[in-house]
Coordinates of N, CA and C in Angstrom, one line a residue:
M29 N -34.4 -8.8 -41.5 CA -34.0 -7.5 -41.9 C -34.5 -6.3 -40.3
T30 N -33.5 -5.9 -39.9 CA -34.3 -5.7 -38.5 C -34.2 -4.1 -39.2
R31 N -35.2 -3.2 -38.0 CA -35.3 -1.7 -39.1 C -33.8 -0.8 -39.0
T32 N -33.3 -1.5 -37.6 CA -31.5 -0.1 -37.7 C -31.2 -1.2 -38.9
K33 N -31.7 -2.1 -39.1 CA -29.9 -2.0 -40.6 C -30.7 -1.8 -42.1
T34 N -32.1 -1.7 -41.5 CA -32.8 -0.7 -42.8 C -32.8 -0.1 -43.2
V35 N -33.0 1.1 -41.6 CA -32.7 2.6 -42.2 C -31.1 2.7 -42.0
K36 N -30.5 1.9 -41.8 CA -28.2 2.4 -43.0 C -28.1 1.9 -44.1
L37 N -29.4 1.0 -44.9 CA -29.7 0.5 -46.1 C -30.1 1.2 -47.1
S38 N -30.9 2.0 -46.6 CA -31.9 3.6 -46.9 C -31.0 4.2 -46.7
H39 N -29.9 4.5 -46.1 CA -29.3 5.6 -45.9 C -28.4 5.3 -47.1
Y40 N -27.6 4.5 -47.0 CA -26.3 4.3 -49.0 C -27.1 4.4 -49.8
V41 N -28.3 4.2 -50.0 CA -29.1 3.5 -51.0 C -29.3 5.4 -52.2
E42 N -30.2 5.9 -50.8 CA -29.3 7.5 -51.0 C -29.1 7.9 -51.0
N43 N -28.0 8.0 -51.0 CA -26.9 9.0 -51.5 C -26.1 8.6 -52.7
G44 N -26.2 6.3 -52.7 CA -26.0 6.2 -53.5 C -27.1 6.4 -55.0
F45 N -27.7 7.4 -54.9 CA -28.9 7.7 -55.8 C -28.3 9.7 -56.2
K46 N -27.4 10.1 -55.0 CA -27.4 11.0 -55.3 C -25.9 11.3 -55.2
S47 N -25.1 10.1 -55.8 CA -23.6 10.6 -55.8 C -23.5 10.7 -58.0
L48 N -24.7 9.5 -57.8 CA -25.6 9.3 -59.6 C -25.9 10.5 -59.8
N49 N -26.8 11.5 -58.8 CA -27.2 13.0 -59.9 C -25.6 13.9 -59.8
A50 N -24.9 13.5 -58.7 CA -24.0 14.1 -58.9 C -22.9 14.1 -60.0
Q51 N -22.6 13.3 -60.1 CA -22.1 12.8 -61.3 C -22.8 13.1 -63.0
H52 N -24.3 13.0 -62.9 CA -24.3 13.6 -63.8 C -24.6 14.6 -64.9
Y53 N -24.5 15.7 -63.1 CA -24.3 17.0 -63.4 C -23.3 17.3 -63.2
G54 N -21.6 16.2 -63.3 CA -21.0 16.9 -63.5 C -20.0 17.8 -62.2
E55 N -20.8 17.5 -61.1 CA -20.2 18.7 -59.4 C -19.1 17.6 -58.6
V56 N -19.5 16.0 -59.5 CA -18.1 15.1 -58.9 C -17.5 14.0 -59.6
D57 N -16.6 13.8 -59.7 CA -15.7 12.9 -60.7 C -16.5 11.3 -60.6
P58 N -16.6 11.0 -61.6 CA -17.5 9.5 -61.8 C -16.4 8.5 -61.4
G59 N -17.4 7.4 -60.4 CA -16.7 6.3 -59.8 C -16.5 7.0 -58.3
F60 N -17.4 8.8 -57.4 CA -16.9 8.9 -56.6 C -18.3 7.7 -55.6
N61 N -17.9 7.5 -55.1 CA -18.4 6.6 -53.1 C -18.5 7.5 -52.8
P62 N -20.0 8.1 -51.8 CA -19.5 9.0 -50.9 C -19.6 7.9 -50.0
P63 N -19.8 6.2 -49.7 CA -19.7 5.5 -48.7 C -17.4 5.9 -47.7
K64 N -17.6 5.3 -49.2 CA -15.6 5.1 -49.5 C -15.0 6.0 -48.6
A65 N -15.2 7.3 -49.5 CA -15.5 8.9 -49.0 C -15.4 9.9 -48.0
T66 N -16.2 9.0 -47.1 CA -16.5 9.3 -46.1 C -15.2 8.5 -45.0
K67 N -14.2 9.3 -44.0 CA -13.1 8.7 -43.1 C -14.3 9.3 -41.8
I68 N -13.6 7.7 -40.9 CA -14.2 8.0 -39.4 C -13.7 8.5 -39.1
P69 N -12.8 9.8 -38.5 CA -11.5 10.2 -37.2 C -11.1 9.8 -36.5
K70 N -9.5 8.9 -36.7 CA -9.6 7.9 -35.8 C -8.5 8.9 -34.4
Y71 N -8.6 8.6 -32.7 CA -8.5 9.4 -32.1 C -8.2 8.7 -31.3
K72 N -6.7 9.1 -30.9 CA -5.1 8.7 -30.1 C -5.9 8.9 -28.4
Q73 N -6.1 8.2 -27.8 CA -6.1 9.5 -26.5 C -4.5 8.9 -25.2
K74 N -4.7 10.1 -25.2 CA -3.0 9.9 -24.3 C -3.1 9.6 -22.9
R75 N -3.4 8.7 -22.0 CA -3.5 8.5 -21.0 C -2.2 8.9 -19.8
S76 N -3.0 11.0 -18.6 CA -1.9 11.8 -18.2 C -1.0 11.1 -17.7
R77 N 0.0 11.7 -17.4 CA 1.0 11.1 -15.8 C 0.8 12.2 -15.3
L78 N 1.5 10.5 -13.9 CA 0.9 11.2 -13.0 C 2.2 11.9 -12.2
T79 N 2.4 13.3 -12.4 CA 4.0 13.3 -11.2 C 3.7 13.2 -10.0
I80 N 4.9 13.7 -9.3 CA 5.2 13.2 -8.7 C 5.1 13.7 -7.2
E81 N 4.2 15.6 -7.5 CA 3.3 15.8 -6.7 C 2.4 15.7 -6.7
A82 N 1.7 15.5 -7.9 CA 0.9 14.7 -8.0 C -0.2 13.4 -7.5
T83 N 1.6 12.4 -7.0 CA 0.9 11.6 -6.3 C 0.8 12.2 -4.9
K84 N 1.7 12.3 -4.4 CA 1.9 12.9 -2.8 C 0.6 13.7 -2.4
Q85 N -0.2 14.4 -3.3 CA -1.6 15.6 -3.5 C -3.1 13.4 -3.0
L86 N -2.1 13.5 -3.6 CA -3.7 12.4 -4.0 C -3.1 11.2 -2.8
L87 N -2.4 10.6 -2.2 CA -1.5 10.1 -1.5 C -2.7 11.0 -0.4
E88 N -2.6 11.7 -0.2 CA -2.9 12.4 1.2 C -4.0 12.5 1.1
F89 N -5.4 12.5 0.1 CA -6.8 12.2 -0.2 C -6.6 10.8 -0.2
V90 N -6.2 9.7 -0.2 CA -5.8 8.2 -0.2 C -6.5 7.9 1.1
D91 N -5.5 8.4 1.7 CA -5.1 8.4 3.8 C -5.9 8.1 4.4
T92 N -7.2 9.5 3.6 CA -8.2 10.5 5.0 C -10.0 9.2 4.4
K93 N -9.5 8.7 3.1 CA -10.9 9.1 2.2 C -11.1 7.5 1.5
A94 N -10.4 6.9 1.4 CA -9.5 5.9 0.7 C -10.8 4.2 1.5
P95 N -11.4 3.8 1.0 CA -11.7 2.7 2.1 C -10.0 1.4 2.2
S96 N -9.8 1.5 3.2 CA -8.5 0.2 3.8 C -7.9 -1.0 2.4
H97 N -8.9 -1.3 1.6 CA -8.0 -2.5 1.3 C -8.4 -1.8 -0.3
I98 N -8.7 -0.4 -0.6 CA -7.8 0.8 -2.0 C -6.9 1.5 -1.2
R99 N -6.9 2.2 -0.2 CA -5.8 2.5 0.2 C -4.4 1.1 0.2
N100 N -4.6 0.1 0.9 CA -3.6 -0.8 0.5 C -3.5 -1.0 -0.6
A101 N -4.5 -1.3 -1.7 CA -3.4 -1.7 -2.6 C -3.0 -0.8 -3.4
I102 N -3.0 0.2 -3.4 CA -2.6 1.9 -3.4 C -1.0 1.7 -3.2
H103 N -1.1 1.5 -2.2 CA 0.6 2.0 -1.4 C 1.4 0.4 -2.0
I104 N 1.1 -1.0 -2.0 CA 1.7 -2.1 -2.5 C 1.6 -1.6 -4.6
A105 N 1.3 -0.8 -4.7 CA 1.3 -1.2 -6.1 C 2.3 0.1 -6.0
I106 N 1.9 1.9 -5.0 CA 4.1 2.3 -5.2 C 4.9 1.4 -4.8
S107 N 5.0 0.4 -4.1 CA 5.7 -0.2 -2.6 C 6.3 -1.4 -4.5
T108 N 5.8 -2.0 -4.4 CA 6.0 -2.7 -5.7 C 6.6 -2.4 -7.0
G109 N 5.9 -1.4 -7.4 CA 6.1 -1.1 -8.8 C 4.9 -2.3 -9.7
Q110 N 3.9 -3.2 -9.9 CA 3.4 -4.9 -10.2 C 2.3 -3.9 -10.9
R111 N 1.5 -4.7 -11.3 CA 0.8 -4.6 -12.0 C -0.5 -4.4 -11.2
V112 N -1.6 -4.2 -12.3 CA -3.2 -4.5 -10.8 C -3.6 -6.3 -10.7
G113 N -2.9 -6.9 -11.9 CA -4.2 -8.2 -12.1 C -3.1 -9.1 -10.9
D114 N -1.5 -8.6 -10.7 CA -0.6 -9.1 -9.7 C -0.4 -9.0 -9.0
I115 N -1.0 -7.4 -8.5 CA -1.4 -7.2 -6.9 C -2.6 -7.8 -6.6
A116 N -3.8 -7.7 -7.2 CA -5.4 -8.3 -7.1 C -4.8 -10.2 -6.2
K117 N -3.6 -10.5 -7.1 CA -3.4 -12.4 -6.9 C -2.5 -12.0 -5.7
M118 N -2.3 -11.7 -4.6 CA -1.3 -11.5 -3.9 C -1.4 -11.3 -2.9
K119 N -0.9 -13.7 -3.0 CA -1.2 -13.6 -0.7 C -0.4 -13.7 0.1
F120 N -0.3 -13.9 2.0 CA -0.2 -14.1 2.6 C 0.9 -14.9 2.2
S121 N 0.2 -16.0 1.9 CA 1.0 -17.6 1.5 C 2.5 -17.1 0.5
D122 N 2.7 -15.6 0.3 CA 3.8 -15.1 -1.3 C 4.6 -14.4 -0.5
V123 N 4.3 -14.5 1.0 CA 5.6 -14.0 1.1 C 6.6 -15.1 2.6
Y124 N 7.5 -15.5 2.6 CA 8.6 -15.9 2.8 C 10.2 -15.6 2.5
D125 N 11.2 -16.0 3.4 CA 12.3 -16.1 3.6 C 12.6 -14.4 3.0
G126 N 11.9 -13.7 4.4 CA 12.1 -12.3 3.6 C 11.4 -10.5 2.8
H127 N 11.0 -11.6 1.8 CA 10.8 -11.7 0.3 C 8.3 -11.8 0.4
L128 N 8.6 -10.1 -0.8 CA 7.4 -10.8 -1.7 C 7.3 -11.7 -2.6
H129 N 6.4 -12.9 -2.5 CA 7.5 -13.3 -4.1 C 5.7 -13.6 -5.3
V130 N 6.2 -12.8 -6.4 CA 5.2 -12.8 -7.5 C 6.0 -13.2 -8.6
T131 N 4.3 -13.6 -9.5 CA 4.4 -14.4 -10.2 C 3.6 -13.7 -11.2
Q132 N 4.2 -12.8 -12.6 CA 4.3 -12.3 -13.1 C 2.8 -12.6 -14.8
Q133 N 2.0 -12.0 -14.4 CA 0.5 -13.2 -15.4 C 1.0 -12.3 -16.4
K134 N 1.8 -11.5 -16.6 CA 1.2 -11.0 -18.8 C 2.2 -11.6 -19.3
S135 N 3.7 -12.0 -18.1 CA 4.2 -12.8 -18.6 C 3.9 -15.3 -18.8
G136 N 3.0 -14.9 -18.3 CA 2.1 -16.5 -18.9 C 3.1 -17.2 -18.1
G137 N 3.2 -16.1 -16.3 CA 4.3 -16.9 -15.2 C 5.7 -17.5 -15.4
K138 N 6.9 -16.8 -16.6 CA 7.9 -16.8 -17.1 C 8.7 -15.9 -16.0
T139 N 7.5 -14.5 -15.8 CA 9.0 -14.0 -14.8 C 8.5 -14.2 -13.2
K140 N 9.4 -14.7 -12.6 CA 9.5 -14.3 -11.4 C 9.9 -13.6 -10.3
L141 N 9.1 -12.4 -9.6 CA 10.2 -12.0 -8.5 C 10.8 -12.8 -7.4
A142 N 11.4 -11.5 -6.9 CA 11.4 -12.0 -5.2 C 11.8 -9.9 -5.0
I143 N 10.6 -9.6 -4.1 CA 10.7 -8.3 -3.7 C 10.6 -7.8 -2.1
P144 N 11.8 -7.7 -2.3 CA 12.5 -8.0 -0.5 C 11.6 -6.9 0.7
L145 N 11.4 -8.1 1.3 CA 10.4 -6.6 2.0 C 10.6 -5.6 3.0
S146 N 11.6 -5.1 3.0 CA 13.1 -4.3 3.4 C 13.1 -3.4 2.5
I147 N 12.4 -3.0 1.3 CA 12.0 -1.9 0.2 C 11.3 -1.0 0.1
K148 N 11.3 0.0 0.6 CA 11.0 1.0 0.9 C 10.6 2.6 -0.4
N149 N 9.3 2.9 -0.7 CA 9.7 4.1 -1.8 C 10.0 5.1 -0.5
P150 N 10.6 5.7 -1.2 CA 10.7 7.3 -0.8 C 9.4 8.4 -1.0
L151 N 8.5 7.6 -1.3 CA 6.6 8.4 -0.9 C 6.1 7.8 -0.4
L152 N 6.3 6.6 0.0 CA 5.8 5.9 1.0 C 6.1 6.1 2.5
D153 N 5.5 6.0 3.6 CA 6.5 6.0 5.0 C 7.2 4.8 6.2
E154 N 6.1 3.3 5.4 CA 6.2 2.2 5.2 C 7.9 1.6 4.3
S155 N 8.2 0.3 5.1 CA 7.9 -0.3 4.1 C 7.2 -0.9 3.6
L156 N 7.9 -2.1 2.5 CA 6.8 -3.7 2.3 C 6.6 -4.5 3.1
G157 N 6.7 -5.0 3.6 CA 7.2 -5.6 5.1 C 5.9 -4.7 5.8
E158 N 6.0 -3.3 5.7 CA 4.9 -2.8 7.0 C 3.9 -2.6 7.1
I159 N 3.5 -3.0 5.3 CA 2.2 -2.2 4.1 C 1.3 -3.7 4.7
I160 N 2.6 -5.1 4.3 CA 1.5 -6.2 4.2 C 1.4 -6.1 5.8
K161 N 2.5 -5.7 6.7 CA 2.2 -6.6 8.3 C 0.8 -5.7 8.3
R162 N 0.6 -4.9 7.9 CA -1.2 -3.3 7.9 C -2.7 -4.4 7.3
C163 N -2.0 -4.6 6.6 CA -3.1 -5.5 5.6 C -3.3 -7.2 6.1
R164 N -2.9 -7.0 7.1 CA -3.2 -8.8 7.9 C -4.2 -8.1 8.9
D165 N -5.2 -7.6 8.8 CA -6.4 -6.5 10.3 C -6.8 -8.2 10.5
N166 N -7.7 -7.8 11.6 CA -8.4 -9.2 11.6 C -9.4 -9.7 11.2
V167 N -9.6 -9.5 9.7 CA -10.0 -10.5 9.6 C -9.7 -11.4 8.7
V168 N -10.2 -12.6 8.6 CA -9.5 -13.9 7.6 C -9.3 -13.8 6.6
S169 N -8.4 -14.1 5.5 CA -8.3 -13.7 4.7 C -7.3 -14.3 4.4
Q170 N -6.9 -14.9 3.0 CA -6.2 -15.4 2.4 C -5.1 -14.1 1.7
S171 N -6.0 -13.4 0.9 CA -5.3 -12.2 -0.3 C -4.7 -11.4 1.5
I172 N -4.0 -10.2 0.1 CA -3.1 -9.3 0.6 C -4.3 -8.3 0.1
I173 N -4.1 -8.5 -0.7 CA -5.8 -7.5 -0.9 C -7.0 -8.1 -0.8
H174 N -8.0 -7.4 0.3 CA -9.1 -8.1 0.4 C -9.5 -6.9 1.4
Y175 N -11.3 -7.8 1.4 CA -12.5 -6.7 2.2 C -12.4 -6.7 3.9
S176 N -12.3 -5.7 4.2 CA -12.3 -5.4 6.1 C -14.1 -5.6 5.8
K177 N -14.8 -4.8 5.8 CA -15.5 -4.5 6.4 C -17.4 -5.3 5.1
R178 N -18.1 -5.3 5.1 CA -19.1 -5.8 4.3 C -18.9 -4.5 3.2
I179 N -19.1 -4.8 1.8 CA -19.7 -3.6 0.9 C -21.0 -4.1 0.3
Q180 N -21.5 -3.9 -1.0 CA -22.6 -3.7 -2.4 C -21.2 -5.0 -3.0
G181 N -21.5 -6.2 -3.0 CA -20.7 -6.9 -3.8 C -19.6 -7.4 -3.3
G182 N -19.0 -6.5 -2.1 CA -18.3 -7.6 -1.1 C -18.2 -8.2 -0.1
R183 N -17.6 -9.0 0.3 CA -17.8 -10.6 1.0 C -16.4 -9.8 1.8
V184 N -16.7 -10.0 3.0 CA -15.6 -9.6 4.3 C -14.2 -11.4 4.1
G185 N -13.6 -10.8 4.3 CA -11.8 -11.3 3.8 C -11.8 -11.9 2.2
A186 N -12.8 -11.6 1.2 CA -12.8 -11.8 0.2 C -11.7 -11.2 -0.9
A187 N -11.3 -11.4 -2.5 CA -9.9 -11.2 -2.6 C -10.3 -10.0 -3.3
V188 N -10.0 -8.8 -3.3 CA -10.7 -7.2 -4.1 C -10.8 -8.0 -5.7
S189 N -11.2 -7.8 -6.7 CA -10.7 -8.7 -8.4 C -9.7 -6.9 -8.2
S190 N -9.1 -7.4 -10.0 CA -8.4 -5.8 -10.2 C -9.8 -5.5 -10.9
R191 N -10.5 -5.0 -11.7 CA -12.0 -4.4 -11.9 C -12.3 -3.6 -10.9
N192 N -12.1 -4.0 -9.5 CA -13.0 -2.6 -8.2 C -12.0 -2.4 -7.9
I193 N -10.3 -2.3 -8.2 CA -9.3 -1.8 -7.9 C -8.8 -0.8 -8.5
S194 N -9.4 -0.9 -9.8 CA -8.9 -0.3 -11.1 C -10.4 1.3 -10.9
G195 N -11.3 0.7 -10.4 CA -12.6 1.9 -10.5 C -12.7 2.4 -9.5
S196 N -12.5 1.9 -8.5 CA -11.9 2.6 -7.4 C -11.2 3.7 -6.6
F197 N -9.8 4.0 -7.7 CA -8.5 3.6 -7.9 C -9.7 4.8 -9.1
S198 N -9.9 5.0 -9.6 CA -10.3 6.1 -10.6 C -11.8 7.4 -10.4
N199 N -12.1 6.6 -9.7 CA -12.6 7.3 -8.4 C -12.1 8.4 -7.9
L200 N -11.5 8.0 -7.2 CA -11.1 8.6 -6.2 C -10.1 9.9 -6.6
V201 N -9.7 9.4 -8.0 CA -8.6 10.9 -8.7 C -10.1 11.9 -9.5
A202 N -10.8 10.8 -9.5 CA -11.9 12.5 -9.5 C -12.5 13.2 -9.0
K203 N -12.3 12.4 -7.7 CA -13.0 13.2 -6.4 C -11.7 13.7 -5.6
S204 N -10.7 13.5 -6.0 CA -9.5 14.1 -5.2 C -8.9 15.7 -5.3
G205 N -9.3 15.8 -7.1 CA -9.1 17.5 -7.2 C -7.7 17.4 -8.3
I206 N -6.4 16.6 -8.2 CA -5.4 16.7 -9.0 C -5.5 17.1 -10.1
E207 N -4.4 18.5 -10.6 CA -5.3 18.5 -12.3 C -3.3 17.1 -12.9
Y208 N -4.4 17.2 -14.2 CA -3.7 16.5 -14.8 C -4.1 16.9 -16.3
G209 N -4.6 17.4 -16.0 CA -4.0 18.6 -17.6 C -5.3 18.4 -18.7
N210 N -5.6 17.8 -19.4 CA -6.7 18.2 -21.0 C -7.0 16.8 -21.7
E211 N -6.1 15.4 -20.3 CA -5.6 14.5 -21.4 C -5.9 13.6 -20.4
T212 N -7.0 11.2 -21.2 CA -7.8 11.0 -20.1 C -7.1 10.9 -19.0
P213 N -7.7 10.7 -17.7 CA -7.3 10.8 -16.1 C -7.0 9.2 -16.2
P214 N -5.1 9.6 -15.4 CA -4.1 9.0 -15.0 C -4.8 7.7 -15.1
T215 N -4.5 6.2 -14.8 CA -5.6 4.9 -14.4 C -4.2 4.3 -13.0
F216 N -4.8 2.8 -12.7 CA -4.3 2.6 -11.3 C -2.7 2.5 -11.8
H217 N -2.3 1.8 -13.3 CA -1.3 1.4 -13.9 C -0.6 2.6 -14.2
E218 N -1.4 3.6 -13.6 CA 0.2 4.3 -14.0 C 0.9 4.8 -12.5
L219 N 0.5 4.3 -11.4 CA 1.5 3.8 -10.5 C 2.8 2.7 -10.8
R220 N 2.4 1.9 -11.5 CA 3.7 2.0 -11.6 C 4.6 2.4 -12.2
S221 N 4.5 3.7 -13.2 CA 5.0 4.2 -14.0 C 5.7 5.5 -12.8
V222 N 4.6 5.7 -11.5 CA 5.3 6.5 -9.9 C 6.3 5.8 -9.4
S223 N 6.1 4.2 -10.0 CA 6.9 3.3 -8.1 C 8.2 3.2 -8.9
A224 N 8.5 3.1 -10.6 CA 9.8 3.7 -11.2 C 10.7 4.2 -11.2
R225 N 9.5 5.6 -11.1 CA 10.3 6.9 -11.6 C 11.4 7.4 -10.1
S226 N 10.0 6.9 -8.4 CA 10.6 8.1 -7.7 C 12.2 6.6 -6.8
Y227 N 11.2 5.1 -7.2 CA 12.8 4.3 -7.3 C 14.9 4.8 -7.5
M228 N 14.0 5.4 -9.4 CA 15.0 5.9 -9.9 C 16.2 6.8 -8.9
E229 N 15.6 7.1 -8.0 CA 16.5 8.3 -7.6 C 17.3 8.3 -6.6
I230 N 16.8 6.8 -5.8 CA 18.0 6.1 -5.0 C 18.2 5.0 -5.3
G231 N 18.6 4.4 -7.0 CA 19.5 2.9 -7.0 C 18.5 1.8 -7.0
V232 N 17.5 2.1 -7.4 CA 16.9 0.9 -7.3 C 16.6 -0.2 -8.9
D233 N 16.7 -1.2 -8.6 CA 16.9 -1.8 -10.2 C 15.9 -2.0 -10.2
I234 N 15.0 -0.8 -11.0 CA 14.6 -0.6 -11.4 C 13.6 -1.2 -12.9
Q235 N 14.4 -2.6 -13.7 CA 14.2 -3.3 -14.7 C 14.1 -4.2 -14.2
S236 N 14.9 -5.2 -12.5 CA 14.5 -6.4 -11.9 C 12.9 -6.0 -11.6
L237 N 12.5 -5.1 -10.8 CA 11.4 -4.8 -10.4 C 10.8 -4.8 -10.8
L238 N 10.2 -4.6 -12.2 CA 9.4 -4.0 -13.1 C 8.6 -5.6 -13.6
G239 N 9.8 -6.1 -13.7 CA 9.9 -7.5 -14.4 C 10.4 -7.1 -16.2
H240 N 11.0 -6.3 -17.0 CA 11.3 -6.2 -17.7 C 12.4 -6.6 -18.4
K241 N 12.4 -7.2 -19.9 CA 13.5 -7.7 -20.5 C 13.9 -6.6 -21.0
S242 N 13.8 -5.8 -21.5 CA 13.7 -4.5 -21.7 C 14.1 -2.7 -21.3
Q243 N 15.6 -3.0 -21.8 CA 15.5 -1.8 -21.0 C 14.7 -0.4 -21.6
R244 N 14.3 -0.6 -22.6 CA 13.2 0.4 -23.2 C 12.5 0.1 -23.4
V245 N 11.8 -0.6 -22.8 CA 10.3 -0.7 -21.7 C 10.1 0.8 -20.6
T246 N 11.8 0.0 -20.0 CA 11.8 0.6 -18.3 C 11.8 2.2 -18.8
E247 N 12.1 2.4 -19.4 CA 12.4 4.2 -19.8 C 11.5 4.1 -19.8
R248 N 10.8 3.9 -21.0 CA 8.9 4.7 -21.3 C 8.4 4.8 -19.3
Y249 N 8.1 4.1 -18.5 CA 7.6 4.1 -17.3 C 8.7 5.0 -17.1
Q250 N 9.5 5.5 -16.9 CA 10.7 6.2 -16.8 C 10.0 7.5 -16.6
D251 N 9.9 7.8 -17.9 CA 9.3 9.1 -19.0 C 8.2 9.9 -18.3
N252 N 9.0 11.3 -17.8 CA 8.3 12.1 -17.7 C 6.5 12.6 -18.4
R253 N 6.8 12.2 -19.5 CA 6.1 13.0 -20.2 C 6.7 14.7 -20.4
G254 N 7.1 15.0 -19.9 CA 7.2 16.6 -20.4 C 6.5 17.4 -19.6
E255 N 5.6 16.3 -17.8 CA 5.0 17.1 -16.8 C 5.4 17.4 -15.9
E256 N 7.4 17.7 -15.6 CA 8.7 17.6 -14.8 C 9.7 18.3 -15.2
Y257 N 9.2 19.8 -14.7 CA 11.3 19.6 -14.9 C 12.6 18.9 -14.6
T258 N 13.6 18.6 -15.5 CA 14.5 17.8 -14.6 C 15.4 19.2 -14.7
Y259 N 15.8 18.6 -12.7 CA 16.7 19.7 -12.0 C 18.2 19.6 -12.5
I260 N 19.0 20.4 -12.7 CA 20.3 20.1 -13.9 C 21.5 19.6 -12.2
K261 N 22.2 18.5 -11.8 CA 22.8 18.6 -10.4 C 24.4 19.6 -11.3
L262 N 24.5 20.1 -10.0 CA 25.7 20.9 -10.4 C 26.7 20.1 -10.3
G263 N 27.7 19.7 -10.4 CA 29.0 18.8 -10.7 C 30.5 19.8 -9.6
S264 N 30.3 19.1 -8.4 CA 31.3 19.8 -7.6 C 32.8 20.4 -7.9
S265 N 32.4 21.4 -7.8 CA 34.0 23.2 -8.2 C 35.3 23.0 -7.8

């Protein structure tokens, strides 16, 4: 038996004897079991929602401070509304007939999207096609999101993993100084919601873009969680 298991066993035995003594003197009810009575509190962390204004501030920071492969990944995410795993798998060969073709991994390959290269998110100065064209740098690579410079753990031209993209995004959020309240910092996945909310204003079919089968799921991405005012538009009189 390991020392850790021995310590834990001794702890339970000690508590057991204390419980028996307490029951003997009438301090607790008969049959009281300290280990079972001890409940570990459960904390449900809520990921912070990125407001549109905070996203604009983050983009300003990203455009000047982020490595090109992370900047490209962030712009692709906002432009397409796709998950980080699908973005990491995107290849230049997926671009044809005026569309970026995406097979979503989460659906097991059942959800296939063709996103027009002409689509332009209101938060960005470039269309999807222009962003992908920018990704075609002087480096030979099959992957849209790839390393343009040699860095530790990354070979020039190699695809950037979803884990690296997510981790780099979290570092940028921490350094950017954007405010997100007392909740957990927004993750890269939050850009999917940003994309949905920003496209909603210009009438893009968000449910199809995100690849959702249910409108209810799409509505969760559109929800700003009370962090933004809803401006009431007055009808024409």
